[in-house]
mmCIF file of C-alpha atoms in Angstrom:
data_model
loop_
_atom_site.group_PDB
_atom_site.id
_atom_site.type_symbol
_atom_site.label_atom_id
_atom_site.label_comp_id
_atom_site.label_asym_id
_atom_site.label_seq_id
_atom_site.Cartn_x
_atom_site.Cartn_y
_atom_site.Cartn_z
ATOM 1 C CA MET A 1 58.243 -53.493 -25.397
ATOM 2 C CA SER A 2 57.141 -55.346 -28.522
ATOM 3 C CA LEU A 3 57.258 -54.082 -32.093
ATOM 4 C CA HIS A 4 53.450 -53.755 -32.172
ATOM 5 C CA SER A 5 53.482 -51.477 -29.136
ATOM 6 C CA ILE A 6 56.199 -49.292 -30.607
ATOM 7 C CA LEU A 7 54.389 -48.997 -33.956
ATOM 8 C CA PHE A 8 51.125 -48.262 -32.185
ATOM 9 C CA SER A 9 52.789 -45.542 -30.118
ATOM 10 C CA ILE A 10 54.298 -43.941 -33.227
ATOM 11 C CA VAL A 11 51.000 -44.001 -35.126
ATOM 12 C CA LEU A 12 49.126 -42.689 -32.079
ATOM 13 C CA LEU A 13 51.582 -39.838 -31.597
ATOM 14 C CA GLY A 14 51.396 -38.969 -35.300
ATOM 15 C CA SER A 15 47.601 -38.996 -35.358
ATOM 16 C CA LEU A 16 47.344 -36.852 -32.202
ATOM 17 C CA THR A 17 49.834 -34.388 -33.659
ATOM 18 C CA PHE A 18 47.868 -34.239 -36.916
ATOM 19 C CA PHE A 19 44.615 -33.733 -35.005
ATOM 20 C CA GLY A 20 46.115 -30.966 -32.877
ATOM 21 C CA TRP A 21 47.527 -29.190 -35.907
ATOM 22 C CA ASN A 22 44.176 -29.313 -37.741
ATOM 23 C CA ALA A 23 42.216 -28.221 -34.656
ATOM 24 C CA ARG A 24 44.535 -25.244 -34.183
ATOM 25 C CA ARG A 25 44.194 -24.323 -37.872
ATOM 26 C CA LEU A 26 40.377 -24.498 -37.769
ATOM 27 C CA ILE A 27 40.186 -22.484 -34.551
ATOM 28 C CA GLY A 28 42.361 -19.861 -36.222
ATOM 29 C CA TYR A 29 39.863 -19.639 -39.074
ATOM 30 C CA LEU A 30 36.987 -19.250 -36.628
ATOM 31 C CA ARG A 31 38.768 -16.419 -34.832
ATOM 32 C CA LEU A 32 38.946 -14.437 -38.077
ATOM 33 C CA GLY A 33 35.204 -13.785 -37.908
ATOM 34 C CA LYS A 34 33.816 -10.717 -36.207
ATOM 35 C CA GLN A 35 31.803 -10.816 -33.005
ATOM 36 C CA GLU A 36 28.043 -10.927 -33.350
ATOM 37 C CA ASP A 37 25.336 -9.960 -30.888
ATOM 38 C CA ARG A 38 23.231 -13.130 -30.813
ATOM 39 C CA PHE A 39 21.005 -11.978 -27.985
ATOM 40 C CA GLY A 40 19.742 -8.762 -29.591
ATOM 41 C CA GLN A 41 16.365 -8.487 -31.321
ATOM 42 C CA ALA A 42 14.944 -11.541 -29.595
ATOM 43 C CA ALA A 43 11.423 -10.945 -30.904
ATOM 44 C CA VAL A 44 12.541 -10.762 -34.536
ATOM 45 C CA ARG A 45 14.706 -13.843 -34.160
ATOM 46 C CA LEU A 46 11.906 -15.835 -32.535
ATOM 47 C CA LYS A 47 9.512 -14.789 -35.307
ATOM 48 C CA ASN A 48 12.039 -15.991 -37.923
ATOM 49 C CA VAL A 49 12.388 -19.346 -36.171
ATOM 50 C CA LEU A 50 8.636 -19.833 -36.062
ATOM 51 C CA GLU A 51 8.180 -18.845 -39.708
ATOM 52 C CA ILE A 52 11.166 -20.575 -41.287
ATOM 53 C CA ALA A 53 11.730 -23.636 -39.095
ATOM 54 C CA PHE A 54 8.211 -24.522 -38.058
ATOM 55 C CA GLY A 55 6.252 -22.857 -40.866
ATOM 56 C CA GLN A 56 8.582 -24.211 -43.571
ATOM 57 C CA THR A 57 8.325 -20.990 -45.606
ATOM 58 C CA LYS A 58 11.596 -21.626 -47.461
ATOM 59 C CA LEU A 59 10.429 -25.080 -48.493
ATOM 60 C CA LEU A 60 7.216 -23.756 -49.966
ATOM 61 C CA ARG A 61 8.906 -20.857 -51.764
ATOM 62 C CA GLU A 62 9.385 -23.105 -54.795
ATOM 63 C CA PRO A 63 6.202 -25.210 -55.052
ATOM 64 C CA LEU A 64 7.559 -27.723 -57.545
ATOM 65 C CA ALA A 65 10.662 -28.498 -55.456
ATOM 66 C CA GLY A 66 8.806 -28.250 -52.140
#
C-alpha cells in the first residue's frame, strides 16, 4: 500500500467520522421538536397555499419593497 493510499484512507475515515457526528447532532436537535399534525385542517392549509404562494400576498404587503 502506498503512502497516498494510506493518507487517503485516514482522511476518508476522518471525514466520514466528522459527517456521522454532525448528522447525529443535527438529528438530535430535530428530535427536540414536538410532533405536529400536518394533515389536519386541509382546507385552511390549501387556502393559505393559494393565497400566499400563488397570490403573493406577503410580497405585496409592503408595496415599495414588493
